[in-house]
JSON list of C-alpha atoms and ligand atoms in Angstrom, two decimals:
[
{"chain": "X", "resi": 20, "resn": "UNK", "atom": "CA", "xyz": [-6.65, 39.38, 14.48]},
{"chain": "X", "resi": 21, "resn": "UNK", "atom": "CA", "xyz": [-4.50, 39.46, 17.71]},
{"chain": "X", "resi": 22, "resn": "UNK", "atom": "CA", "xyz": [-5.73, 43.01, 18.24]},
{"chain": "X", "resi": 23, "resn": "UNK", "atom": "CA", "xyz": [-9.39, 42.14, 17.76]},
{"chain": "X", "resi": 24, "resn": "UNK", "atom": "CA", "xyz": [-8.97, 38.85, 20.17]},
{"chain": "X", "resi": 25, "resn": "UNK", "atom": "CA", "xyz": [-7.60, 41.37, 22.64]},
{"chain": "X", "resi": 26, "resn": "UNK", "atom": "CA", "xyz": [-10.80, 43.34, 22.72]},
{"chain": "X", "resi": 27, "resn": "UNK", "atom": "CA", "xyz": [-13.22, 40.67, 22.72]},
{"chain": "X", "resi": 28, "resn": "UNK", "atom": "CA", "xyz": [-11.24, 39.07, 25.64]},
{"chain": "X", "resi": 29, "resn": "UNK", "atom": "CA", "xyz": [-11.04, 41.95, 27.65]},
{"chain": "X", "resi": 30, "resn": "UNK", "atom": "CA", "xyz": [-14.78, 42.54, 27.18]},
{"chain": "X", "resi": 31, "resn": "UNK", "atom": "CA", "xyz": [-15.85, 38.74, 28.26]},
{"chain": "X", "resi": 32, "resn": "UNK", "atom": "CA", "xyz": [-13.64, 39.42, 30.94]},
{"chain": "X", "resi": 33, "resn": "UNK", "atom": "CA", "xyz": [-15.30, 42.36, 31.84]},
{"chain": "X", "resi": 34, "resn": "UNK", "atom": "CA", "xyz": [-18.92, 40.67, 31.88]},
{"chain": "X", "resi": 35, "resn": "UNK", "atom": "CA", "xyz": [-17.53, 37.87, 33.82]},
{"chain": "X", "resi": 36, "resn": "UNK", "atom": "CA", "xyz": [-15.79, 40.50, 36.73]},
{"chain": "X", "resi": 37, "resn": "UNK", "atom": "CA", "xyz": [-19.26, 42.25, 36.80]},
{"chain": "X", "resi": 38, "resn": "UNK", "atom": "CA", "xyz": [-21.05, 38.74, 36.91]},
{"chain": "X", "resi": 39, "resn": "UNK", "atom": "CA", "xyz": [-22.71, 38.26, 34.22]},
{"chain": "X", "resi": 40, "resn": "UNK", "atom": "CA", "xyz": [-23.21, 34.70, 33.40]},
{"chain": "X", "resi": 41, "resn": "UNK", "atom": "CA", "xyz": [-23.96, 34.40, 29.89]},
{"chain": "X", "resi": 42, "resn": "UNK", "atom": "CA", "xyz": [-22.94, 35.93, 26.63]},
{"chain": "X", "resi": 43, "resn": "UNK", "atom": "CA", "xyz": [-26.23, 36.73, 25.01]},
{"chain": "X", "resi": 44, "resn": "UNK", "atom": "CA", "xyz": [-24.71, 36.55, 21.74]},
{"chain": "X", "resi": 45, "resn": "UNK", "atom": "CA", "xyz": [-24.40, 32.97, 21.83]},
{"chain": "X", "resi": 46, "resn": "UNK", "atom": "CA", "xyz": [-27.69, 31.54, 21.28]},
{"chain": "X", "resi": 47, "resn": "UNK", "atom": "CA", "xyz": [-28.97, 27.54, 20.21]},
{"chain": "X", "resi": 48, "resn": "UNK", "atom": "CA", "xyz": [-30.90, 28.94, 17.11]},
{"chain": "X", "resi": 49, "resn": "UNK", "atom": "CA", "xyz": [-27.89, 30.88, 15.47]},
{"chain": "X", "resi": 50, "resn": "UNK", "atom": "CA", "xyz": [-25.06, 28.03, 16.20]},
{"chain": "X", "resi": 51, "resn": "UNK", "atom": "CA", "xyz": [-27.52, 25.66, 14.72]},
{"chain": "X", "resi": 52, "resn": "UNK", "atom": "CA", "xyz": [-28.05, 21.89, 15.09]},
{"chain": "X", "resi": 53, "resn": "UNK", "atom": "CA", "xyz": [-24.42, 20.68, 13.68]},
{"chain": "X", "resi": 54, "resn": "UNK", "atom": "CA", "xyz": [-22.52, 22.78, 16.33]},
{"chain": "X", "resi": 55, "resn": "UNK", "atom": "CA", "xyz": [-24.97, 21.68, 18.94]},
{"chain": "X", "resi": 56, "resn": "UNK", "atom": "CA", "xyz": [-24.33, 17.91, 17.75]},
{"chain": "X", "resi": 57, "resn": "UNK", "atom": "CA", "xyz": [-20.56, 18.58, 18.34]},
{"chain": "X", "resi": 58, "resn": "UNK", "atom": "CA", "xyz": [-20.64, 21.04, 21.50]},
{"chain": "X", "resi": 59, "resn": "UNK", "atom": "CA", "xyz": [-21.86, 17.81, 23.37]},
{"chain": "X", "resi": 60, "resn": "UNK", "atom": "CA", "xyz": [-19.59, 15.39, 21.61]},
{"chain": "X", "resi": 61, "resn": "UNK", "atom": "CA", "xyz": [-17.11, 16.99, 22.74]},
{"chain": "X", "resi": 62, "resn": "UNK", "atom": "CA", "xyz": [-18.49, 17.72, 25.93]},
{"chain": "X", "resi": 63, "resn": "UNK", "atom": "CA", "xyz": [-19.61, 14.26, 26.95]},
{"chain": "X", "resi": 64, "resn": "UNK", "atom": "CA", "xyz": [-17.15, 11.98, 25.01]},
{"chain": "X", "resi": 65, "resn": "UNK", "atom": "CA", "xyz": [-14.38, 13.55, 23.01]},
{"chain": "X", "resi": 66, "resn": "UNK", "atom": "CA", "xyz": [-13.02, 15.26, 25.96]},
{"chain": "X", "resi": 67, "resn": "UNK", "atom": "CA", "xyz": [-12.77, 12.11, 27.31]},
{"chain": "X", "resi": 68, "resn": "UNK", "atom": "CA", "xyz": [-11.36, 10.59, 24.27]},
{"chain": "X", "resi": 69, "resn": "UNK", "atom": "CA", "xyz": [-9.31, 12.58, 21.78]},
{"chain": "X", "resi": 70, "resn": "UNK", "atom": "CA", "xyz": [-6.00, 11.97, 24.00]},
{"chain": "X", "resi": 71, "resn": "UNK", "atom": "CA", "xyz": [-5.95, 8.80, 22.38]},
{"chain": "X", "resi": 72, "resn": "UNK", "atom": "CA", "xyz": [-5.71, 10.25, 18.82]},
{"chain": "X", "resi": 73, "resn": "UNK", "atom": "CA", "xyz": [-2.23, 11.99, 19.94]},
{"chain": "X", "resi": 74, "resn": "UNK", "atom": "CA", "xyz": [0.70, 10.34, 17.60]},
{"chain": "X", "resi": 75, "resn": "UNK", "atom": "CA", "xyz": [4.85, 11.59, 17.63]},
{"chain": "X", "resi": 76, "resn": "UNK", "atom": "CA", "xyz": [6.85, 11.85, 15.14]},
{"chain": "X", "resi": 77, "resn": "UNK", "atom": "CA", "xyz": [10.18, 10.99, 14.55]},
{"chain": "X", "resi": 78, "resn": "UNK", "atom": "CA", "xyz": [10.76, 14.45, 14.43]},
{"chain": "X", "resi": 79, "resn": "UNK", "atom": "CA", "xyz": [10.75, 14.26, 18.25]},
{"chain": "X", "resi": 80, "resn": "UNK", "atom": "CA", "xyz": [14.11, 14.93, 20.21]},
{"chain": "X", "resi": 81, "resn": "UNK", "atom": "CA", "xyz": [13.07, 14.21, 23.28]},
{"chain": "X", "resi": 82, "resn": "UNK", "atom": "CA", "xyz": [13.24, 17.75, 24.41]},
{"chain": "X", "resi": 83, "resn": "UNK", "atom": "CA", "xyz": [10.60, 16.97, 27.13]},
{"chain": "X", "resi": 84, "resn": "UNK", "atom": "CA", "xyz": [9.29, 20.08, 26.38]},
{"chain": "X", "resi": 85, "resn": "UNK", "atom": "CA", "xyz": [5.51, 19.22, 25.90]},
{"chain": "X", "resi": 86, "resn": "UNK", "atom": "CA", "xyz": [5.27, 17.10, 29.20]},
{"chain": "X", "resi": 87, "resn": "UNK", "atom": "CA", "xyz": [6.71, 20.37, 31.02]},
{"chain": "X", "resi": 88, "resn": "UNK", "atom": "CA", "xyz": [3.72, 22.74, 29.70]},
{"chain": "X", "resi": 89, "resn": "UNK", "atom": "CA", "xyz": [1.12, 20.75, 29.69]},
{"chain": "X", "resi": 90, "resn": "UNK", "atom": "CA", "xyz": [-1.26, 22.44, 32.18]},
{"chain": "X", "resi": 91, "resn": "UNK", "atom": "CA", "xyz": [-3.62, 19.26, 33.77]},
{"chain": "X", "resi": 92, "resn": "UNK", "atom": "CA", "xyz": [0.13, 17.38, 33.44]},
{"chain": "X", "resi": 93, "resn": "UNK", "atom": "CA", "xyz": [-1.35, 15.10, 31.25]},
{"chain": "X", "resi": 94, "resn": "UNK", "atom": "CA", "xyz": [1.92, 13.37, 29.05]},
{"chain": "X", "resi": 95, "resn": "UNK", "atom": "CA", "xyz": [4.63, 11.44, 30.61]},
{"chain": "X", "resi": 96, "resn": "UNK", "atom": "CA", "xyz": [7.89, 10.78, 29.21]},
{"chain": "X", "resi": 97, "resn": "UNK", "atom": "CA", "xyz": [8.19, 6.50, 28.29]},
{"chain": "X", "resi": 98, "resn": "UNK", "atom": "CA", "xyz": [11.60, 6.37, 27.20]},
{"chain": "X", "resi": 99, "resn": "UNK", "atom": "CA", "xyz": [11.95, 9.54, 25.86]},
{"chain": "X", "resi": 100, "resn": "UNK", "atom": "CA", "xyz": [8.84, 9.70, 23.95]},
{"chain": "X", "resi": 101, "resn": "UNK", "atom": "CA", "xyz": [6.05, 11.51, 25.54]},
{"chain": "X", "resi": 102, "resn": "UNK", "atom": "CA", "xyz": [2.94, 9.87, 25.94]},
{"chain": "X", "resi": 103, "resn": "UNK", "atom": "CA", "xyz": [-0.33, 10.94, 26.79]},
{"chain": "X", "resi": 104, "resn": "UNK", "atom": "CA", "xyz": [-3.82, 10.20, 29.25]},
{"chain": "X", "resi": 105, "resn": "UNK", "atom": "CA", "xyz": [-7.05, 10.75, 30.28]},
{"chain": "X", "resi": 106, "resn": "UNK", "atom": "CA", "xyz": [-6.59, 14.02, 31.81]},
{"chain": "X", "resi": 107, "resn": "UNK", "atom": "CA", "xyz": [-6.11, 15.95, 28.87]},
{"chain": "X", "resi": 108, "resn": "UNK", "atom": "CA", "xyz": [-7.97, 18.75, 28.43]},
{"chain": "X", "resi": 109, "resn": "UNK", "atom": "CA", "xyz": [-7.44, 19.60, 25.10]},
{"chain": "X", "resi": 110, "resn": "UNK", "atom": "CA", "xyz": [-6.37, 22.56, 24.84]},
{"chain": "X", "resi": 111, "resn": "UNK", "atom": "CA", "xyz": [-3.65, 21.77, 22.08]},
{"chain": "X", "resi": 112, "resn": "UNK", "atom": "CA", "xyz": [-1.08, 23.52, 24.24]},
{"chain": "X", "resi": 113, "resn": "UNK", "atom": "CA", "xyz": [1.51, 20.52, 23.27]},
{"chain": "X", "resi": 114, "resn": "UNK", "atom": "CA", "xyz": [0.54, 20.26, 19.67]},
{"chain": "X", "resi": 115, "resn": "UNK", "atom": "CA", "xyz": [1.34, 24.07, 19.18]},
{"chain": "X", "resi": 116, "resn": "UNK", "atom": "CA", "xyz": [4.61, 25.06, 21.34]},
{"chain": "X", "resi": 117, "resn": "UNK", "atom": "CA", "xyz": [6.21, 21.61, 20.34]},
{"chain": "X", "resi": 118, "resn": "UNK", "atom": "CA", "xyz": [9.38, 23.14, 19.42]},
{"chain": "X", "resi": 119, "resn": "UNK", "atom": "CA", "xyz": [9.94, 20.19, 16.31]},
{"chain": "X", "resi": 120, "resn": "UNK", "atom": "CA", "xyz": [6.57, 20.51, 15.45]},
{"chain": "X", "resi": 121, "resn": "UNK", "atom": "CA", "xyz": [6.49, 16.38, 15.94]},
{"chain": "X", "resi": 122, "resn": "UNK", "atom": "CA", "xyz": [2.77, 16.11, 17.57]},
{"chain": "X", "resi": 123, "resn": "UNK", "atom": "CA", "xyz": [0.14, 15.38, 15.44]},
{"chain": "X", "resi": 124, "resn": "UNK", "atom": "CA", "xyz": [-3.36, 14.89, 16.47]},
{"chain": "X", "resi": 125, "resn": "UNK", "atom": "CA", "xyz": [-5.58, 13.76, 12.94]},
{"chain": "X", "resi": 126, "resn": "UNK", "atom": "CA", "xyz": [-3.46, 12.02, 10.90]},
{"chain": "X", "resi": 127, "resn": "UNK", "atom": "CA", "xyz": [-6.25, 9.45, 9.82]},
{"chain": "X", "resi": 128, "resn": "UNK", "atom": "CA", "xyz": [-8.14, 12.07, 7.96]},
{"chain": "X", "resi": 129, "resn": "UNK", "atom": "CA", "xyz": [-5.03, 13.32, 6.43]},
{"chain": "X", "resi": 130, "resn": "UNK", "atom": "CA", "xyz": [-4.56, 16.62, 7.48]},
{"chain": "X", "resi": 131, "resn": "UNK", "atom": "CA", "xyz": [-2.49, 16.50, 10.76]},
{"chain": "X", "resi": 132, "resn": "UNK", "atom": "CA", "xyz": [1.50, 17.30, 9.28]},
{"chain": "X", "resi": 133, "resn": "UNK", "atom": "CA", "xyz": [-0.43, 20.18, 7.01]},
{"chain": "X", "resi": 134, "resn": "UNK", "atom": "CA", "xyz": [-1.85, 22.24, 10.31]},
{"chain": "X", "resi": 135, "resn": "UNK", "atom": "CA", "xyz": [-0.15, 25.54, 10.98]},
{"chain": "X", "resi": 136, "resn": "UNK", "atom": "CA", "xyz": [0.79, 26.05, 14.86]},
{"chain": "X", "resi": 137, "resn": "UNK", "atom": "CA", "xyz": [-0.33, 28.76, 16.64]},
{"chain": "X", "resi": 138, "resn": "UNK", "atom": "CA", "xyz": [1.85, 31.03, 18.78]},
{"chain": "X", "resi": 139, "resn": "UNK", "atom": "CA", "xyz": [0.40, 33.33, 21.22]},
{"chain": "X", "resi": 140, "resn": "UNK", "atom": "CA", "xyz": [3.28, 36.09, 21.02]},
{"chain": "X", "resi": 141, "resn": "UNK", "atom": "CA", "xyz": [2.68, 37.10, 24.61]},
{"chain": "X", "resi": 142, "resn": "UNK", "atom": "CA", "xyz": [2.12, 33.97, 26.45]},
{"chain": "X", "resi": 143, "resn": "UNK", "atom": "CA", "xyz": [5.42, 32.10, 28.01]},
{"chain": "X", "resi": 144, "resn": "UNK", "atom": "CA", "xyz": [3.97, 28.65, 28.24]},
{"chain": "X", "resi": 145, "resn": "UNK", "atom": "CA", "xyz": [6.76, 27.75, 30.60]},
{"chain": "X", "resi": 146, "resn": "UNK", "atom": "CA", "xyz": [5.70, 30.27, 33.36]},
{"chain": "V", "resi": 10, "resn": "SF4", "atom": "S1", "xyz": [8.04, 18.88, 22.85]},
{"chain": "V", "resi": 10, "resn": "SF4", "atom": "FE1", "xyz": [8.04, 17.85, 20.86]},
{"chain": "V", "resi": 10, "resn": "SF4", "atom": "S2", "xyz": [10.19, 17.31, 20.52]},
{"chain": "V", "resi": 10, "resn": "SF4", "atom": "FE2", "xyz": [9.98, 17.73, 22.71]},
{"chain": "V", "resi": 10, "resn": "SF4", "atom": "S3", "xyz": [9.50, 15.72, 23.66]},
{"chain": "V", "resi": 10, "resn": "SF4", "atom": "FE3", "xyz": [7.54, 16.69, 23.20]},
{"chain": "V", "resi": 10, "resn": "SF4", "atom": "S4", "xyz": [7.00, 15.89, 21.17]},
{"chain": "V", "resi": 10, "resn": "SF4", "atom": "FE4", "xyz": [9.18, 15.50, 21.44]},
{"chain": "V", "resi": 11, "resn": "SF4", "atom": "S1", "xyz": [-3.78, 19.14, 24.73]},
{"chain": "V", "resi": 11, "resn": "SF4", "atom": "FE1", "xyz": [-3.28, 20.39, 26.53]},
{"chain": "V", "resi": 11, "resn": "SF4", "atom": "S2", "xyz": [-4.01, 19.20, 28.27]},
{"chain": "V", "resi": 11, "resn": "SF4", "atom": "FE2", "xyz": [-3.88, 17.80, 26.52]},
{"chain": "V", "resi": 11, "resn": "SF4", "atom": "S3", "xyz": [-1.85, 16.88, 26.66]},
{"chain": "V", "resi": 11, "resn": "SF4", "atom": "FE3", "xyz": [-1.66, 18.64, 25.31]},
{"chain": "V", "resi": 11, "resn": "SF4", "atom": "S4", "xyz": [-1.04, 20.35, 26.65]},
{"chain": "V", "resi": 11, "resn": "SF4", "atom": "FE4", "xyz": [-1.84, 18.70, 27.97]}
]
């Protein structure tokens, strides 16, 4: 999977570096009307939003180590804890390199403390 993400990255890359400006794979009638409905959800509110849905555990130590990575420097440490704002961008960043695995994001529905994490084996968030 890794090895195929590689490939299609390189190749957007590619198209980007040569400037083209859209992928013409990626057109409205084939993503259909549900992932249109949530492309601007997203776009226009939960982007705006979702921050809010961040809980910790009491798994946390305290480590810190989420408010370090995040990339738009978007959680601040309240007495130890971190807690987070509007400038998230979602990019799940904390959620997944949390080394205690204490960040959950949907807990209402249920399925937050059952998500797997995702490591990118070649990414050092803490460059
Ligand atoms: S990285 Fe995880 S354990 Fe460390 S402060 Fe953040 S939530 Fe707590
Ligand atoms: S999801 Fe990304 S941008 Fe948002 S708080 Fe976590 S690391 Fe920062």
């Amino acid at each position: 999977m890794l090895e195929k993400g590689e490939r299609q990255a390189e190749e957007f890359a590619r198209k980007v570096m040569s400037g083209i400006e859209s992928n013409k794979k990626f057109t409205w009638p084939k993503i259909g009307l549900l992932a249109l409905f949530l492309h601007y959800s997203f776009k226009h509110y939960g982007v705006y939003h979702l921050w809010r849905l961040f809980k910790v555990s009491a798994k946390c130590s305290s480590c810190g180590f989420c408010s370090k990575i995040c990339p738009t420097k978007s959680i601040i440490m309240n007495d130890g804890k971190p807690s987070w704002s509007s400038k998230c961008e979602q990019c799940m960043r904390c959620i997944n390199y949390c080394p205690e695995k204490a960040i959950e994001q949907l807990e209402f529905i249920g399925k937050g403390s059952r998500r797997e994490r995702y490591y990118e084996p070649h990414f050092n968030p803490v460059k």
